[in-house]
PDB file of C-alpha atoms in Angstrom:
ATOM      1  CA  UNK A1337       0.091   0.022  -0.026  1.00  0.00           C
ATOM      2  CA  UNK A1338       1.380   3.398  -0.954  1.00  0.00           C
ATOM      3  CA  UNK A1339       1.418   6.380   1.531  1.00  0.00           C
ATOM      4  CA  UNK A1340      -0.803   8.242  -0.853  1.00  0.00           C
ATOM      5  CA  UNK A1341      -3.532   5.612  -0.883  1.00  0.00           C
ATOM      6  CA  UNK A1342      -3.271   5.095   2.982  1.00  0.00           C
ATOM      7  CA  UNK A1343      -3.840   8.886   3.716  1.00  0.00           C
ATOM      8  CA  UNK A1344      -6.369   9.559   0.951  1.00  0.00           C
ATOM      9  CA  UNK A1345      -9.438   8.607   3.548  1.00  0.00           C
ATOM     10  CA  UNK A1346      -7.791  10.957   6.002  1.00  0.00           C
ATOM     11  CA  UNK A1347      -7.648  13.849   3.342  1.00  0.00           C
ATOM     12  CA  UNK A1348     -11.157  15.441   3.972  1.00  0.00           C
ATOM     13  CA  UNK A1349     -10.281  15.291   7.901  1.00  0.00           C
ATOM     14  CA  UNK A1350      -6.995  16.662   7.854  1.00  0.00           C
ATOM     15  CA  UNK A1351      -7.061  19.973   9.356  1.00  0.00           C
ATOM     16  CA  UNK A1352      -4.569  22.255  10.427  1.00  0.00           C
ATOM     17  CA  UNK A1353      -4.882  24.282  13.712  1.00  0.00           C
ATOM     18  CA  UNK A1354      -1.978  26.516  14.161  1.00  0.00           C
ATOM     19  CA  UNK A1355      -0.554  27.879  17.238  1.00  0.00           C
ATOM     20  CA  UNK A1356       2.130  29.132  14.986  1.00  0.00           C
ATOM     21  CA  UNK A1357       5.269  31.251  15.615  1.00  0.00           C
ATOM     22  CA  UNK A1358       7.640  32.531  13.032  1.00  0.00           C
ATOM     23  CA  UNK A1359      10.340  35.097  12.812  1.00  0.00           C
ATOM     24  CA  UNK A1360       9.115  36.522   9.609  1.00  0.00           C
ATOM     25  CA  UNK A1361       5.234  36.018   9.365  1.00  0.00           C
ATOM     26  CA  UNK A1362       2.374  33.699  10.120  1.00  0.00           C
ATOM     27  CA  UNK A1363       0.991  32.488   6.713  1.00  0.00           C
ATOM     28  CA  UNK A1364      -0.744  29.459   8.351  1.00  0.00           C
ATOM     29  CA  UNK A1365      -3.313  30.684  11.041  1.00  0.00           C
ATOM     30  CA  UNK A1366      -5.326  32.864   8.946  1.00  0.00           C
ATOM     31  CA  UNK A1367      -5.842  32.010   5.451  1.00  0.00           C
ATOM     32  CA  UNK A1368      -5.085  28.176   6.118  1.00  0.00           C
ATOM     33  CA  UNK A1369      -5.795  27.556   9.606  1.00  0.00           C
ATOM     34  CA  UNK A1370      -8.844  25.175  10.447  1.00  0.00           C
ATOM     35  CA  UNK A1371      -9.020  24.050   6.792  1.00  0.00           C
ATOM     36  CA  UNK A1372      -9.558  20.765   5.248  1.00  0.00           C
ATOM     37  CA  UNK A1373      -6.787  19.522   2.948  1.00  0.00           C
ATOM     38  CA  UNK A1374      -7.157  20.204  -0.896  1.00  0.00           C
ATOM     39  CA  UNK A1375      -5.548  17.888  -3.451  1.00  0.00           C
ATOM     40  CA  UNK A1376      -5.984  17.831  -7.204  1.00  0.00           C
ATOM     41  CA  UNK A1377      -8.654  15.215  -6.971  1.00  0.00           C
ATOM     42  CA  UNK A1378     -10.320  16.383  -3.401  1.00  0.00           C
ATOM     43  CA  UNK A1379     -11.263  19.850  -3.859  1.00  0.00           C
ATOM     44  CA  UNK A1380     -12.125  21.222  -0.225  1.00  0.00           C
ATOM     45  CA  UNK A1381     -11.224  24.627  -0.665  1.00  0.00           C
ATOM     46  CA  UNK A1382     -13.704  27.742  -0.793  1.00  0.00           C
ATOM     47  CA  UNK A1383     -12.908  28.837  -4.468  1.00  0.00           C
ATOM     48  CA  UNK A1384     -15.972  28.131  -6.448  1.00  0.00           C
ATOM     49  CA  UNK A1385     -14.629  28.076  -9.778  1.00  0.00           C
ATOM     50  CA  UNK A1386     -11.024  26.647  -9.398  1.00  0.00           C
ATOM     51  CA  UNK A1387      -9.228  23.763  -7.629  1.00  0.00           C
ATOM     52  CA  UNK A1388      -6.622  25.765  -5.668  1.00  0.00           C
ATOM     53  CA  UNK A1389      -4.125  22.447  -5.500  1.00  0.00           C
ATOM     54  CA  UNK A1390      -4.317  22.382  -9.411  1.00  0.00           C
ATOM     55  CA  UNK A1391      -3.457  26.069  -9.714  1.00  0.00           C
ATOM     56  CA  UNK A1392      -0.639  26.095  -7.316  1.00  0.00           C
ATOM     57  CA  UNK A1393       0.650  22.863  -8.193  1.00  0.00           C
ATOM     58  CA  UNK A1394       0.447  21.145  -4.886  1.00  0.00           C
ATOM     59  CA  UNK A1395      -1.995  19.969  -2.059  1.00  0.00           C
ATOM     60  CA  UNK A1396      -2.435  22.192   0.985  1.00  0.00           C
ATOM     61  CA  UNK A1397      -4.978  23.415   3.467  1.00  0.00           C
ATOM     62  CA  UNK A1398      -6.449  26.104   0.988  1.00  0.00           C
ATOM     63  CA  UNK A1399      -9.243  28.445   1.893  1.00  0.00           C
ATOM     64  CA  UNK A1400      -9.580  30.920  -0.955  1.00  0.00           C
ATOM     65  CA  UNK A1401      -6.103  29.703  -2.387  1.00  0.00           C
ATOM     66  CA  UNK A1402      -3.041  31.268  -1.252  1.00  0.00           C
ATOM     67  CA  UNK A1403      -0.936  32.801   1.744  1.00  0.00           C
ATOM     68  CA  UNK A1404       1.523  29.496   1.814  1.00  0.00           C
ATOM     69  CA  UNK A1405       2.075  26.440  -0.262  1.00  0.00           C
ATOM     70  CA  UNK A1406       4.950  24.232   1.008  1.00  0.00           C
ATOM     71  CA  UNK A1407       3.911  21.389  -1.212  1.00  0.00           C
ATOM     72  CA  UNK A1408       4.111  23.378  -4.423  1.00  0.00           C
ATOM     73  CA  UNK A1409       6.880  22.859  -7.210  1.00  0.00           C
ATOM     74  CA  UNK A1410      10.700  23.285  -6.446  1.00  0.00           C
ATOM     75  CA  UNK A1411      11.726  25.772  -9.034  1.00  0.00           C
ATOM     76  CA  UNK A1412      15.296  26.878  -9.284  1.00  0.00           C
ATOM     77  CA  UNK A1413      14.874  29.795 -11.365  1.00  0.00           C
ATOM     78  CA  UNK A1414      12.482  32.819 -10.997  1.00  0.00           C
ATOM     79  CA  UNK A1415       9.000  32.061 -12.412  1.00  0.00           C
ATOM     80  CA  UNK A1416       6.154  34.227 -13.874  1.00  0.00           C
ATOM     81  CA  UNK A1417       3.210  32.916 -11.517  1.00  0.00           C
ATOM     82  CA  UNK A1418       2.923  33.625  -7.918  1.00  0.00           C
ATOM     83  CA  UNK A1419       2.521  30.719  -5.716  1.00  0.00           C
ATOM     84  CA  UNK A1420       3.306  27.622  -7.833  1.00  0.00           C
ATOM     85  CA  UNK A1421       6.659  27.096  -6.302  1.00  0.00           C
ATOM     86  CA  UNK A1422       7.390  26.569  -2.451  1.00  0.00           C
ATOM     87  CA  UNK A1423       5.626  29.714  -1.415  1.00  0.00           C
ATOM     88  CA  UNK A1424       5.244  31.522   1.963  1.00  0.00           C
ATOM     89  CA  UNK A1425       3.502  35.061   2.013  1.00  0.00           C
ATOM     90  CA  UNK A1426       5.659  37.713   3.493  1.00  0.00           C
ATOM     91  CA  UNK A1427       8.949  35.821   2.477  1.00  0.00           C
ATOM     92  CA  UNK A1428      11.225  38.221   0.506  1.00  0.00           C
ATOM     93  CA  UNK A1429      10.130  37.694  -3.137  1.00  0.00           C
ATOM     94  CA  UNK A1430       6.899  36.004  -4.292  1.00  0.00           C
ATOM     95  CA  UNK A1431       7.976  34.513  -7.780  1.00  0.00           C
ATOM     96  CA  UNK A1432      10.895  32.515  -6.363  1.00  0.00           C
ATOM     97  CA  UNK A1433      10.683  29.092  -4.540  1.00  0.00           C
ATOM     98  CA  UNK A1434      11.875  28.751  -1.119  1.00  0.00           C
ATOM     99  CA  UNK A1435      15.098  26.310  -1.044  1.00  0.00           C
ATOM    100  CA  UNK A1436      14.005  24.272   1.883  1.00  0.00           C
ATOM    101  CA  UNK A1437      11.024  23.912   4.216  1.00  0.00           C
ATOM    102  CA  UNK A1438      10.186  21.951   7.299  1.00  0.00           C
ATOM    103  CA  UNK A1439       7.083  21.039   9.046  1.00  0.00           C
ATOM    104  CA  UNK A1440       6.570  19.238  12.249  1.00  0.00           C
ATOM    105  CA  UNK A1441       3.374  17.653  13.030  1.00  0.00           C
ATOM    106  CA  UNK A1442       2.024  16.522  16.437  1.00  0.00           C
ATOM    107  CA  UNK A1443      -1.057  15.251  18.375  1.00  0.00           C
ATOM    108  CA  UNK A1444      -3.398  17.988  19.318  1.00  0.00           C
ATOM    109  CA  UNK A1445      -3.039  16.597  23.002  1.00  0.00           C
ATOM    110  CA  UNK A1446       0.869  16.939  22.657  1.00  0.00           C
ATOM    111  CA  UNK A1447       2.211  18.146  26.119  1.00  0.00           C
ATOM    112  CA  UNK A1448       5.644  19.447  26.420  1.00  0.00           C
ATOM    113  CA  UNK A1449       7.594  17.588  29.029  1.00  0.00           C
TER     114      UNK A1449
END
């Protein structure tokens, strides 16, 4: 069984709830907080006419499309379209992919020891 087929049943229930802290900006809590995960074949975003995962080339917790996309394409050069690469709103330039990203996931009831 592939990871994708194992996770597919969870996609509609995968909700990000962020207590996020960053040095630069919080591109998760507002636009993407408490959202269902959208993929090219599971459109759970609020956009009526488009599928945000198709438009931005990667699945994410989209609302009306874009403040962040860490699952976009890694593009080595500058590109014409905002948000198709590894994108984080408020980070330097919008038409370049971030070089690397990292997400850490833990249970909602996680307690620091």
